[in-house]
PDB file of N, CA and C in Angstrom:
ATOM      1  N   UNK A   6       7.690  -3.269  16.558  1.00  0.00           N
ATOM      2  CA  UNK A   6       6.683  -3.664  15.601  1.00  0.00           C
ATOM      3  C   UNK A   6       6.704  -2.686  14.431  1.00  0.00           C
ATOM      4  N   UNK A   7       6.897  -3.101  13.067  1.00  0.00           N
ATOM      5  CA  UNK A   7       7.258  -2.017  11.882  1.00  0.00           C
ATOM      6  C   UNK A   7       5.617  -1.416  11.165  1.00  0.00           C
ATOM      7  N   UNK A   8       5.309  -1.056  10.854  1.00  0.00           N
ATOM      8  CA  UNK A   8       4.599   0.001  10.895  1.00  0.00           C
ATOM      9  C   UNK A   8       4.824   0.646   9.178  1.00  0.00           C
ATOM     10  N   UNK A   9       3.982  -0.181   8.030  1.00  0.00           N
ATOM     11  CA  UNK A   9       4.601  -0.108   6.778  1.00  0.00           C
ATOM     12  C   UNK A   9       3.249   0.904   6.187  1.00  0.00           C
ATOM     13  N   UNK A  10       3.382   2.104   5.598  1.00  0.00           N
ATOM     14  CA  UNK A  10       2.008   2.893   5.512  1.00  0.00           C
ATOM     15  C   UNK A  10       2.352   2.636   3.822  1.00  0.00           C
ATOM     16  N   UNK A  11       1.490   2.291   3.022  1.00  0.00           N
ATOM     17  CA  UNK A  11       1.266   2.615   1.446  1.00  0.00           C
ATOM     18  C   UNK A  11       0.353   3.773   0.698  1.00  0.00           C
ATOM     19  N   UNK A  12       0.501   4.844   0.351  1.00  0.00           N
ATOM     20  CA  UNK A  12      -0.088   5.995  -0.252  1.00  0.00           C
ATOM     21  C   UNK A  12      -0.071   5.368  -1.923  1.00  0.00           C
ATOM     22  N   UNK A  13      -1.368   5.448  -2.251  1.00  0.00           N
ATOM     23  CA  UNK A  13      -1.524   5.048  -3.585  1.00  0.00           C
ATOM     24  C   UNK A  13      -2.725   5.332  -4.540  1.00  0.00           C
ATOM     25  N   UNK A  14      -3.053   4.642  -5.138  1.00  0.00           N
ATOM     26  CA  UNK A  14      -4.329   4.765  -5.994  1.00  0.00           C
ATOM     27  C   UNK A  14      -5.596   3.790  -5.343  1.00  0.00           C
ATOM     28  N   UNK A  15      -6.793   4.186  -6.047  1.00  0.00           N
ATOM     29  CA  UNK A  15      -8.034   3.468  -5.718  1.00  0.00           C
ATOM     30  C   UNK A  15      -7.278   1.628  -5.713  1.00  0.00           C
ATOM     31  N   UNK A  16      -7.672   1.107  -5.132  1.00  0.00           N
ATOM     32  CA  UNK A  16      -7.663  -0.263  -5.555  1.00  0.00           C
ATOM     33  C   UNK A  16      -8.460  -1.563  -4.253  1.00  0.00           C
ATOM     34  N   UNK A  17      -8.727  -2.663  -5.714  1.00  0.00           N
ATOM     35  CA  UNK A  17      -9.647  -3.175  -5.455  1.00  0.00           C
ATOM     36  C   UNK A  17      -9.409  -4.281  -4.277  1.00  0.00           C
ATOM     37  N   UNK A  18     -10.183  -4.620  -3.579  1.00  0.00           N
ATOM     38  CA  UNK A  18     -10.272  -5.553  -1.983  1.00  0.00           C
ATOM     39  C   UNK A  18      -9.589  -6.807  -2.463  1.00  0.00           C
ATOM     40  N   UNK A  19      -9.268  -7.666  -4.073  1.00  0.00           N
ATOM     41  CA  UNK A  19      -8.317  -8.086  -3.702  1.00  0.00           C
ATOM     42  C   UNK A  19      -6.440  -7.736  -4.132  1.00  0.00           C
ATOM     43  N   UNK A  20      -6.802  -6.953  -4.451  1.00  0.00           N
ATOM     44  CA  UNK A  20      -5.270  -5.936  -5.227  1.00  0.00           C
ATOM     45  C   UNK A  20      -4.732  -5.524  -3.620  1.00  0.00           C
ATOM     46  N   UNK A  21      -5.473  -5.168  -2.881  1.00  0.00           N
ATOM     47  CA  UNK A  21      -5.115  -4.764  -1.502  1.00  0.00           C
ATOM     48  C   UNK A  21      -4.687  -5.860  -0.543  1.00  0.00           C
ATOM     49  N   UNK A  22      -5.473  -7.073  -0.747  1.00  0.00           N
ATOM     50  CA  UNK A  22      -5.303  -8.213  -0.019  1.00  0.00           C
ATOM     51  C   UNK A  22      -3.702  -8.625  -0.795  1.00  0.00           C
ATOM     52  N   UNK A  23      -4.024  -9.072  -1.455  1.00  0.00           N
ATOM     53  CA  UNK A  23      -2.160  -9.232  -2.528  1.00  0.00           C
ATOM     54  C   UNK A  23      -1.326  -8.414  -1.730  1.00  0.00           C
ATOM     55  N   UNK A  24      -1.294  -7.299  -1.838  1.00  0.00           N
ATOM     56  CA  UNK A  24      -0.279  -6.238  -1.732  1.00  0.00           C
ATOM     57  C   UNK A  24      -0.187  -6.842  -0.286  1.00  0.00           C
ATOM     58  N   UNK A  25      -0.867  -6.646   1.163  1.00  0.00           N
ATOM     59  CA  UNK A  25      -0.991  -6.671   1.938  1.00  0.00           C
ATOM     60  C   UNK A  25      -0.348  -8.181   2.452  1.00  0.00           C
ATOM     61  N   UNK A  26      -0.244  -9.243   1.828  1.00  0.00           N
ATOM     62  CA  UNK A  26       0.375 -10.568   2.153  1.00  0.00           C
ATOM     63  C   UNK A  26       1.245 -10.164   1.415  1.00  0.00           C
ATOM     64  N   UNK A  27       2.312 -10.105   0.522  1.00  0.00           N
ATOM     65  CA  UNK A  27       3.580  -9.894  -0.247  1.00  0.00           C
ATOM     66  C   UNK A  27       4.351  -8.818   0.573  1.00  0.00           C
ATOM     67  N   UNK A  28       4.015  -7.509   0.598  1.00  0.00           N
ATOM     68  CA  UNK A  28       4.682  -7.080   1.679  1.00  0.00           C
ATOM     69  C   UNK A  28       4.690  -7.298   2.915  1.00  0.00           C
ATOM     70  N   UNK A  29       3.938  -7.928   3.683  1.00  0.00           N
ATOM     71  CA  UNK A  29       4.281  -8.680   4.940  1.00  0.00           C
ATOM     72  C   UNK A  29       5.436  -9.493   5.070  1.00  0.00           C
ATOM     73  N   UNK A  30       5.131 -10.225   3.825  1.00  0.00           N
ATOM     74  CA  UNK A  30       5.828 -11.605   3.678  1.00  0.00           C
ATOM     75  C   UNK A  30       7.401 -10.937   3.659  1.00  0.00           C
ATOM     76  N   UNK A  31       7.496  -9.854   2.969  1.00  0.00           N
ATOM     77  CA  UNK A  31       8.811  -9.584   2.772  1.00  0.00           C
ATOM     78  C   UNK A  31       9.430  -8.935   3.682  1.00  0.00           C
ATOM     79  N   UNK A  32       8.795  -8.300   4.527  1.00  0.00           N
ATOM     80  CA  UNK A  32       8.966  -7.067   6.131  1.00  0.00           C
ATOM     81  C   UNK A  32       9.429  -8.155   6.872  1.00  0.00           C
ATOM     82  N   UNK A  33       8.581  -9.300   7.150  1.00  0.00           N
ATOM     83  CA  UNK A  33       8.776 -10.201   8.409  1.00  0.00           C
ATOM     84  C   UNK A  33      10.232 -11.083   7.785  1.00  0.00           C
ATOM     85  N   UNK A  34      10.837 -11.691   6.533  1.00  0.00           N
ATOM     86  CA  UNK A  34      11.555 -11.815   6.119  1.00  0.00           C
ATOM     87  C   UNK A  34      12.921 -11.093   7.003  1.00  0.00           C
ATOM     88  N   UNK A  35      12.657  -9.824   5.979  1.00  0.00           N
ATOM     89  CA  UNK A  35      14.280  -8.810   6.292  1.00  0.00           C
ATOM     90  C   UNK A  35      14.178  -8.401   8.019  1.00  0.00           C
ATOM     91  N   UNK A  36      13.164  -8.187   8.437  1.00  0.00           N
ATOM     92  CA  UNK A  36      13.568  -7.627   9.728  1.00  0.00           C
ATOM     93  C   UNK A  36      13.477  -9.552  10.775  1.00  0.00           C
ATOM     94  N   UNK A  37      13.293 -10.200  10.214  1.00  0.00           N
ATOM     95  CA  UNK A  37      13.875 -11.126  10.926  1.00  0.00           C
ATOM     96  C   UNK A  37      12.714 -11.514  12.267  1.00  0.00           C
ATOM     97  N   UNK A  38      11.156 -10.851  11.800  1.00  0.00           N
ATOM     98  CA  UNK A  38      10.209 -11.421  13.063  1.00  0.00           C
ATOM     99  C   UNK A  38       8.960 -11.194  12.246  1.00  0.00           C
ATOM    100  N   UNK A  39       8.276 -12.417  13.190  1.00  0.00           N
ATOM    101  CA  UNK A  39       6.820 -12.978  12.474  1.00  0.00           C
ATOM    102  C   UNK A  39       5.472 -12.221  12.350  1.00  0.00           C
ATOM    103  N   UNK A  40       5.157 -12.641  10.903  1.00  0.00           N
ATOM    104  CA  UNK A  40       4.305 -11.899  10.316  1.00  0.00           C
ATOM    105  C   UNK A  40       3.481 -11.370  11.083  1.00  0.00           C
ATOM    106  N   UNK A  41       3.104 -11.587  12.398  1.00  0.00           N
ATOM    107  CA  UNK A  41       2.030 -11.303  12.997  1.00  0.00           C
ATOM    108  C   UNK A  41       2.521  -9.890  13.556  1.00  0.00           C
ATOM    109  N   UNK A  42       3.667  -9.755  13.707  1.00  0.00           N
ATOM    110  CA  UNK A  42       4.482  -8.658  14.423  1.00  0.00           C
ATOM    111  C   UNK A  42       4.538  -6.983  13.247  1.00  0.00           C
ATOM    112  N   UNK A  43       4.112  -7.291  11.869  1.00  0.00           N
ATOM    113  CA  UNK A  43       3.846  -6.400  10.726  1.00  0.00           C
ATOM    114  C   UNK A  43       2.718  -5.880  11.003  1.00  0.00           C
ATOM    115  N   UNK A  44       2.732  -4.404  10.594  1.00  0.00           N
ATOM    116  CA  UNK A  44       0.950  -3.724  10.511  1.00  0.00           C
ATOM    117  C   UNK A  44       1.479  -3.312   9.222  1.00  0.00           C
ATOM    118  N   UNK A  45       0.231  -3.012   8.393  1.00  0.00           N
ATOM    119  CA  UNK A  45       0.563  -2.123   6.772  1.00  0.00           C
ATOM    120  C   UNK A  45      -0.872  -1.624   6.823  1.00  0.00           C
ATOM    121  N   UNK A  46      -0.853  -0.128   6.375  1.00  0.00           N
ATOM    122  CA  UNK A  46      -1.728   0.804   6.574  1.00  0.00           C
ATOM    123  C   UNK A  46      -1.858   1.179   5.168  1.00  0.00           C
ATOM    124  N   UNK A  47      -2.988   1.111   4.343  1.00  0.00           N
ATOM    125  CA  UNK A  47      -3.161   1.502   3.269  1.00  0.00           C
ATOM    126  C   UNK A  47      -4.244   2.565   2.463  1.00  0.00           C
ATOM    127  N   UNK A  48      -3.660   3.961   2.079  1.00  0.00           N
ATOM    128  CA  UNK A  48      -4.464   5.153   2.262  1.00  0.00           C
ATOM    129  C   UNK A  48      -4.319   5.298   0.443  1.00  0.00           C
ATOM    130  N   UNK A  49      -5.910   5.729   0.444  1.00  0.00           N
ATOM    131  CA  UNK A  49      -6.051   5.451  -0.923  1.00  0.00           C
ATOM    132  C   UNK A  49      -6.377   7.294  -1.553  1.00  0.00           C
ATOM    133  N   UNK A  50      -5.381   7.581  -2.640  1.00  0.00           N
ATOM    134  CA  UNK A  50      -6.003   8.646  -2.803  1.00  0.00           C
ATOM    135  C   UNK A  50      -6.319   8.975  -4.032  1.00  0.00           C
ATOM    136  N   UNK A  51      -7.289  10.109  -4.359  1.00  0.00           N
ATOM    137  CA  UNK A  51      -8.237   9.908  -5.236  1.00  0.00           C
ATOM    138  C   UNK A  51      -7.335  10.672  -6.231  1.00  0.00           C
ATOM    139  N   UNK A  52      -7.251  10.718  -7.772  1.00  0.00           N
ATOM    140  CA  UNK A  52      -6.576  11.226  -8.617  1.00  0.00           C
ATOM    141  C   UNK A  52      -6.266  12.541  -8.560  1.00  0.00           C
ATOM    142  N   UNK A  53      -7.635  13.420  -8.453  1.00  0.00           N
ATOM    143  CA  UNK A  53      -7.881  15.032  -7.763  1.00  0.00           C
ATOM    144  C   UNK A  53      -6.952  15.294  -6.980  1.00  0.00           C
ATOM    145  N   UNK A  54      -6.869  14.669  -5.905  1.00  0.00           N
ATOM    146  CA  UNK A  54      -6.048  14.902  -5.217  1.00  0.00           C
ATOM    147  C   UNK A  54      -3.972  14.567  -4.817  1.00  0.00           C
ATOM    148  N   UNK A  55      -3.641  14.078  -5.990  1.00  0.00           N
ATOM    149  CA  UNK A  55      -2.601  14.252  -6.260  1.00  0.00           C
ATOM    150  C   UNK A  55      -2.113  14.628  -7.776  1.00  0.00           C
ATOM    151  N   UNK A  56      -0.953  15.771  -7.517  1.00  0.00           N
ATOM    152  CA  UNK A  56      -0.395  16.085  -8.951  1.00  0.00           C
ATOM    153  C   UNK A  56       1.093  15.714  -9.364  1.00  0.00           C
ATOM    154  N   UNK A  57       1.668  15.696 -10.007  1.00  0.00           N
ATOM    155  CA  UNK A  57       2.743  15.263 -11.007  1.00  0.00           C
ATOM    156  C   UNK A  57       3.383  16.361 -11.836  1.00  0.00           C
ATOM    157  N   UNK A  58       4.452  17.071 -11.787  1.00  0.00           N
ATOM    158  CA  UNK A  58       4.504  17.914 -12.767  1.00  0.00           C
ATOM    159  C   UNK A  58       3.516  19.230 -12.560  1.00  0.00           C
ATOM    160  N   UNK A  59       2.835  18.982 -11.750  1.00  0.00           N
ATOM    161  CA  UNK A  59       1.805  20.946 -12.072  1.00  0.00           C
ATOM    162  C   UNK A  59       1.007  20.326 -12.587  1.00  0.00           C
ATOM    163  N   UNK A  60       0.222  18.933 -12.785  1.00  0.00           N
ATOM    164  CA  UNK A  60      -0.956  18.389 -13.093  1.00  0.00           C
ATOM    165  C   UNK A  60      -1.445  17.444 -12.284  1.00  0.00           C
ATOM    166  N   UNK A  61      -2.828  17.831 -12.388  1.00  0.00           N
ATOM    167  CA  UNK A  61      -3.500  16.527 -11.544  1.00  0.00           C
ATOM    168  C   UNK A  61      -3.794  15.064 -12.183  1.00  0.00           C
ATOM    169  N   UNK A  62      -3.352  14.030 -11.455  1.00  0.00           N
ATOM    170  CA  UNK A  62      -3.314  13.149 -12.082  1.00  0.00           C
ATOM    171  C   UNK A  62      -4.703  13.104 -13.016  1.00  0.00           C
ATOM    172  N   UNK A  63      -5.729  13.049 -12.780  1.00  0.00           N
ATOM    173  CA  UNK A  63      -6.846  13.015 -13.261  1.00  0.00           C
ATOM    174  C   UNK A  63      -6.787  13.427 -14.685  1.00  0.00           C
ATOM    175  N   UNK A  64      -6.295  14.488 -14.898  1.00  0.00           N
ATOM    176  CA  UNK A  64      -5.994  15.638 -15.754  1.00  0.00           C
ATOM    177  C   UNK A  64      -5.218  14.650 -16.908  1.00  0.00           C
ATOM    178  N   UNK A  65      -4.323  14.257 -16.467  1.00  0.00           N
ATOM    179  CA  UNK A  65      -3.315  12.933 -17.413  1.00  0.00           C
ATOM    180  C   UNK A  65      -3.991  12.346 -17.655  1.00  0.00           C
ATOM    181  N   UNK A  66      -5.028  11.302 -17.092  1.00  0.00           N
ATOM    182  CA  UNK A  66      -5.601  10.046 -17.446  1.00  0.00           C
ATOM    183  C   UNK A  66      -7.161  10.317 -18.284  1.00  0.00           C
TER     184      UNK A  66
END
C-alpha cells in the first residue's frame, strides 16, 4: 500500500481535496492497483517555518 506524504503551504479544504483525487488518480494508475489501496498524507507548513536561501519564506512574501 503506497504511502504518498505532501509537505507544503497553507491550503484550502478544496485545493486539498483536488490535490488529494489527482494524485491518487495518478499513484493507482502507475503502480497498477486501486485507488482505495493509496493513502496521501498532507502536512501543512506555516511560512515561519520554512526558509529558502537563508530566508524565511514569510520574509519573501
Amino acid at each position: 500500500m503506497p504511502i504518498i506524504t505532501i509537505e507544503g503551504p497553507k491550503a484550502s479544504k478544496e485545493q486539498k481535496k483536488e490535490l488529494i483525487e489527482k494524485i491518487t488518480k495518478i499513484a493507482s494508475e502507475c503502480y497498477n492497483l486501486p485507488e482505495q489501496a493509496i493513502t496521501i498524507s498532507i502536512y501543512e507548513n506555516p511560512m515561519d517555518n520554512v526558509g529558502v536561501g537563508g530566508k524565511q519564506l514569510s520574509d519573501m512574501h
